[in-house]
């Protein structure tokens, strides 16, 4: 894509790596919150270029991965019902529920369709007035505005056969939950630029001050990541903990006012369960009372479905940054992209998928031993 090659310049990357090495005098552990950033780090080996003792902890920044098992089971229950057209982005179709996935529902006769926008699902509803059309609305603050706009349009146009199965989550409460964990090792954060392009940076200074951690907003290309790491370790070395915007080409401190206004109208904050992590207070959105008639959980009466996580899959520990993917005994053996135990292996932003795709199949110590 035009203007992206400059952000992969190897010469500039080398200079940033040199600056990081010149800055660091002690071990530091920082977390990149976004799954897209995780894939950039692993794909380009950025974590392997850092000074010894500087660790990148992969956070719960994959929206597919943190969608709780019970929501997947609710989607499966709805999609299997006659007279329903269930619409979703493609990366949700292979995410395993308690016993099957959306592909299985489709193979058994369910009308499951991949769409590229929630507005595509709304058009399907207009074209099929005798069917109930449901869109699976997941994601962080980035994907929430178009989903909110779609529900707004459904109400405005009077389209009664459309509903939204909502599993939206918010980043700042997740950062707070991570910092409150007794096992937390995170000393700084790389915040996701696309989230901040919508919401701005106003929620982060309080977190940085309360927990004494620098938070640097950055993008997704190699130079973005390296620049974010440099700013983070520079703060850590100086004992500082403020919010910095290293992604000014896309992020303004106030965010996107129009998108935020749409979110405030259609959604309201709620407690939300995160897959593998548990309940985080006020970490999600649900449809507000004004739009409750478009809530698929109410329409199809699936609110009481509960589910238990797999005891074999350790994706919850991966999402919390407690282990790396290849430290799970199931990784690459009984759990592969073809036969995933958890969403972190099947999602395009999942840490397990990144480690499998880019062949991070063993720990560095094991690799050295095997090679010798």
Short mmCIF file of N, CA and C in Angstrom, two decimals, residues 127-215:
data_model
loop_
_atom_site.label_atom_id
_atom_site.label_comp_id
_atom_site.label_asym_id
_atom_site.label_seq_id
_atom_site.Cartn_x
_atom_site.Cartn_y
_atom_site.Cartn_z
N UNK A 127 -33.46 -7.42 2.03
CA UNK A 127 -33.74 -8.30 0.90
C UNK A 127 -34.48 -9.58 1.30
N UNK A 128 -34.50 -9.88 2.60
CA UNK A 128 -35.15 -11.09 3.08
C UNK A 128 -36.10 -10.77 4.24
N UNK A 129 -37.19 -10.08 3.95
CA UNK A 129 -38.09 -9.64 5.04
C UNK A 129 -38.76 -10.79 5.79
N UNK A 130 -38.74 -11.99 5.21
CA UNK A 130 -39.35 -13.14 5.88
C UNK A 130 -38.37 -13.89 6.76
N UNK A 131 -37.13 -13.41 6.86
CA UNK A 131 -36.10 -14.06 7.67
C UNK A 131 -35.64 -13.12 8.79
N UNK A 132 -35.16 -13.71 9.88
CA UNK A 132 -34.50 -12.94 10.93
C UNK A 132 -33.00 -12.90 10.62
N UNK A 133 -32.45 -11.72 10.48
CA UNK A 133 -31.04 -11.57 10.13
C UNK A 133 -30.29 -11.04 11.35
N UNK A 134 -29.23 -11.76 11.73
CA UNK A 134 -28.45 -11.41 12.92
C UNK A 134 -27.01 -11.16 12.50
N UNK A 135 -26.45 -10.06 12.98
CA UNK A 135 -25.02 -9.79 12.76
C UNK A 135 -24.27 -9.97 14.06
N UNK A 136 -23.14 -10.66 13.99
CA UNK A 136 -22.32 -10.95 15.16
C UNK A 136 -21.36 -9.77 15.37
N UNK A 137 -21.70 -8.89 16.30
CA UNK A 137 -20.93 -7.67 16.52
C UNK A 137 -19.91 -7.84 17.63
N UNK A 138 -18.65 -8.06 17.26
CA UNK A 138 -17.60 -8.23 18.25
C UNK A 138 -16.55 -7.14 18.05
N UNK A 139 -15.62 -7.05 18.99
CA UNK A 139 -14.47 -6.17 18.79
C UNK A 139 -14.31 -5.11 19.86
N UNK A 140 -13.23 -4.37 19.69
CA UNK A 140 -12.92 -3.27 20.60
C UNK A 140 -13.58 -1.99 20.10
N UNK A 141 -13.10 -0.88 20.61
CA UNK A 141 -13.68 0.42 20.24
C UNK A 141 -13.58 0.70 18.75
N UNK A 142 -12.71 -0.01 18.05
CA UNK A 142 -12.50 0.23 16.62
C UNK A 142 -13.69 -0.18 15.79
N UNK A 143 -14.25 -1.36 16.05
CA UNK A 143 -15.37 -1.86 15.24
C UNK A 143 -16.73 -1.49 15.81
N UNK A 144 -16.77 -0.94 17.00
CA UNK A 144 -18.06 -0.61 17.62
C UNK A 144 -18.82 0.48 16.87
N UNK A 145 -18.18 1.56 16.38
CA UNK A 145 -18.96 2.61 15.71
C UNK A 145 -19.75 2.14 14.49
N UNK A 146 -19.16 1.36 13.55
CA UNK A 146 -20.00 0.91 12.42
C UNK A 146 -21.14 -0.01 12.85
N UNK A 147 -20.93 -0.80 13.90
CA UNK A 147 -22.02 -1.64 14.39
C UNK A 147 -23.13 -0.79 15.00
N UNK A 148 -22.70 0.25 15.74
CA UNK A 148 -23.69 1.18 16.30
C UNK A 148 -24.47 1.88 15.20
N UNK A 149 -23.76 2.31 14.17
CA UNK A 149 -24.42 2.99 13.04
C UNK A 149 -25.43 2.08 12.35
N UNK A 150 -25.11 0.79 12.26
CA UNK A 150 -26.02 -0.15 11.60
C UNK A 150 -27.31 -0.29 12.38
N UNK A 151 -27.22 -0.40 13.71
CA UNK A 151 -28.43 -0.49 14.53
C UNK A 151 -29.22 0.82 14.43
N UNK A 152 -28.50 1.93 14.44
CA UNK A 152 -29.15 3.25 14.29
C UNK A 152 -29.93 3.30 12.98
N UNK A 153 -29.31 2.81 11.89
CA UNK A 153 -29.97 2.81 10.58
C UNK A 153 -31.16 1.86 10.55
N UNK A 154 -31.03 0.70 11.21
CA UNK A 154 -32.15 -0.25 11.25
C UNK A 154 -33.37 0.38 11.90
N UNK A 155 -33.14 1.12 12.97
CA UNK A 155 -34.25 1.79 13.66
C UNK A 155 -34.81 2.93 12.81
N UNK A 156 -33.91 3.70 12.22
CA UNK A 156 -34.33 4.84 11.42
C UNK A 156 -35.14 4.41 10.20
N UNK A 157 -34.73 3.30 9.56
CA UNK A 157 -35.39 2.82 8.34
C UNK A 157 -36.56 1.88 8.65
N UNK A 158 -36.73 1.54 9.93
CA UNK A 158 -37.82 0.66 10.30
C UNK A 158 -37.65 -0.76 9.77
N UNK A 159 -36.46 -1.33 9.93
CA UNK A 159 -36.19 -2.70 9.49
C UNK A 159 -36.32 -3.60 10.71
N UNK A 160 -37.44 -4.31 10.86
CA UNK A 160 -37.71 -5.02 12.11
C UNK A 160 -37.02 -6.37 12.24
N UNK A 161 -36.54 -6.94 11.13
CA UNK A 161 -36.00 -8.30 11.15
C UNK A 161 -34.48 -8.35 11.26
N UNK A 162 -33.89 -7.28 11.76
CA UNK A 162 -32.44 -7.22 11.95
C UNK A 162 -32.15 -7.12 13.45
N UNK A 163 -31.13 -7.83 13.89
CA UNK A 163 -30.68 -7.70 15.28
C UNK A 163 -29.18 -7.91 15.36
N UNK A 164 -28.60 -7.51 16.49
CA UNK A 164 -27.15 -7.54 16.70
C UNK A 164 -26.85 -8.39 17.93
N UNK A 165 -25.96 -9.38 17.77
CA UNK A 165 -25.45 -10.13 18.91
C UNK A 165 -24.16 -9.42 19.33
N UNK A 166 -24.20 -8.77 20.49
CA UNK A 166 -23.14 -7.84 20.87
C UNK A 166 -22.12 -8.50 21.80
N UNK A 167 -20.84 -8.33 21.45
CA UNK A 167 -19.75 -8.72 22.36
C UNK A 167 -18.61 -7.71 22.22
N UNK A 168 -18.93 -6.46 22.48
CA UNK A 168 -17.92 -5.40 22.37
C UNK A 168 -17.22 -5.18 23.71
N UNK A 169 -15.91 -4.98 23.64
CA UNK A 169 -15.12 -4.75 24.84
C UNK A 169 -14.29 -3.48 24.71
N UNK A 170 -13.86 -2.95 25.87
CA UNK A 170 -13.15 -1.69 25.93
C UNK A 170 -11.76 -1.90 26.52
N UNK A 171 -10.77 -1.18 25.96
CA UNK A 171 -9.37 -1.39 26.33
C UNK A 171 -9.01 -0.85 27.72
N UNK A 172 -9.36 0.39 28.08
CA UNK A 172 -8.89 0.92 29.37
C UNK A 172 -9.23 0.06 30.58
N UNK A 173 -10.47 -0.47 30.71
CA UNK A 173 -10.73 -1.36 31.85
C UNK A 173 -9.87 -2.62 31.84
N UNK A 174 -9.52 -3.11 30.65
CA UNK A 174 -8.65 -4.28 30.56
C UNK A 174 -7.25 -3.96 31.08
N UNK A 175 -6.73 -2.79 30.75
CA UNK A 175 -5.43 -2.37 31.27
C UNK A 175 -5.48 -2.31 32.79
N UNK A 176 -6.56 -1.76 33.31
CA UNK A 176 -6.71 -1.67 34.77
C UNK A 176 -6.75 -3.06 35.40
N UNK A 177 -7.48 -3.99 34.78
CA UNK A 177 -7.56 -5.35 35.32
C UNK A 177 -6.20 -6.03 35.30
N UNK A 178 -5.43 -5.80 34.24
CA UNK A 178 -4.09 -6.38 34.14
C UNK A 178 -3.21 -5.85 35.26
N UNK A 179 -3.26 -4.56 35.49
CA UNK A 179 -2.40 -3.96 36.52
C UNK A 179 -2.81 -4.38 37.92
N UNK A 180 -4.06 -4.73 38.12
CA UNK A 180 -4.53 -5.15 39.45
C UNK A 180 -4.26 -6.63 39.73
N UNK A 181 -3.85 -7.38 38.72
CA UNK A 181 -3.58 -8.80 38.91
C UNK A 181 -2.34 -9.01 39.78
N UNK A 182 -2.39 -9.91 40.75
CA UNK A 182 -1.22 -10.17 41.60
C UNK A 182 -0.01 -10.69 40.82
N UNK A 183 -0.27 -11.29 39.66
CA UNK A 183 0.83 -11.86 38.86
C UNK A 183 1.33 -10.90 37.78
N UNK A 184 0.88 -9.65 37.82
CA UNK A 184 1.23 -8.69 36.78
C UNK A 184 2.72 -8.37 36.78
N UNK A 185 3.34 -8.43 35.59
CA UNK A 185 4.75 -8.06 35.42
C UNK A 185 4.91 -6.86 34.49
N UNK A 186 3.80 -6.29 34.04
CA UNK A 186 3.85 -5.23 33.04
C UNK A 186 4.30 -3.92 33.66
N UNK A 187 5.29 -3.28 33.03
CA UNK A 187 5.82 -2.00 33.51
C UNK A 187 5.53 -0.84 32.57
N UNK A 188 4.98 -1.15 31.41
CA UNK A 188 4.64 -0.12 30.44
C UNK A 188 3.76 -0.71 29.35
N UNK A 189 3.04 0.15 28.63
CA UNK A 189 2.10 -0.32 27.60
C UNK A 189 2.34 0.40 26.28
N UNK A 190 2.21 -0.38 25.19
CA UNK A 190 2.02 0.20 23.86
C UNK A 190 0.52 0.15 23.60
N UNK A 191 -0.12 1.30 23.53
CA UNK A 191 -1.57 1.34 23.31
C UNK A 191 -1.87 1.28 21.82
N UNK A 192 -3.04 0.73 21.49
CA UNK A 192 -3.43 0.50 20.10
C UNK A 192 -3.88 1.80 19.43
N UNK A 193 -3.21 2.13 18.34
CA UNK A 193 -3.50 3.38 17.65
C UNK A 193 -4.90 3.45 17.08
N UNK A 194 -5.42 2.33 16.54
CA UNK A 194 -6.75 2.40 15.93
C UNK A 194 -7.83 2.61 16.98
N UNK A 195 -7.66 2.04 18.17
CA UNK A 195 -8.62 2.29 19.25
C UNK A 195 -8.61 3.77 19.62
N UNK A 196 -7.41 4.31 19.77
CA UNK A 196 -7.30 5.73 20.16
C UNK A 196 -7.74 6.67 19.06
N UNK A 197 -7.69 6.23 17.80
CA UNK A 197 -8.18 7.08 16.72
C UNK A 197 -9.68 7.32 16.85
N UNK A 198 -10.37 6.39 17.51
CA UNK A 198 -11.81 6.54 17.77
C UNK A 198 -12.05 7.26 19.09
N UNK A 199 -11.44 6.75 20.16
CA UNK A 199 -11.76 7.20 21.51
C UNK A 199 -10.87 8.31 22.04
N UNK A 200 -9.73 8.56 21.37
CA UNK A 200 -8.79 9.54 21.89
C UNK A 200 -7.96 8.96 23.01
N UNK A 201 -7.30 9.83 23.76
CA UNK A 201 -6.37 9.38 24.81
C UNK A 201 -6.80 9.80 26.22
N UNK A 202 -8.00 10.34 26.36
CA UNK A 202 -8.38 10.95 27.63
C UNK A 202 -8.48 9.97 28.79
N UNK A 203 -8.73 8.68 28.50
CA UNK A 203 -8.89 7.71 29.59
C UNK A 203 -7.55 7.17 30.11
N UNK A 204 -6.46 7.47 29.43
CA UNK A 204 -5.19 6.85 29.78
C UNK A 204 -4.35 7.58 30.83
N UNK A 205 -4.35 8.92 30.89
CA UNK A 205 -3.50 9.58 31.89
C UNK A 205 -3.77 9.13 33.32
N UNK A 206 -5.03 8.93 33.68
CA UNK A 206 -5.36 8.48 35.04
C UNK A 206 -4.76 7.10 35.31
N UNK A 207 -4.83 6.21 34.31
CA UNK A 207 -4.26 4.87 34.48
C UNK A 207 -2.74 4.94 34.62
N UNK A 208 -2.11 5.77 33.80
CA UNK A 208 -0.66 5.91 33.86
C UNK A 208 -0.22 6.43 35.22
N UNK A 209 -0.95 7.38 35.75
CA UNK A 209 -0.61 7.97 37.03
C UNK A 209 -0.89 7.01 38.18
N UNK A 210 -2.06 6.36 38.15
CA UNK A 210 -2.45 5.49 39.25
C UNK A 210 -1.52 4.28 39.40
N UNK A 211 -1.11 3.71 38.26
CA UNK A 211 -0.31 2.49 38.33
C UNK A 211 1.17 2.73 38.01
N UNK A 212 1.53 3.95 37.76
CA UNK A 212 2.94 4.28 37.54
C UNK A 212 3.53 3.63 36.31
N UNK A 213 2.75 3.57 35.23
CA UNK A 213 3.22 2.94 33.99
C UNK A 213 3.14 3.92 32.82
N UNK A 214 4.18 4.00 32.01
CA UNK A 214 4.06 4.79 30.78
C UNK A 214 3.13 4.10 29.80
N UNK A 215 2.35 4.89 29.08
CA UNK A 215 1.45 4.37 28.04
C UNK A 215 1.74 5.16 26.77
#
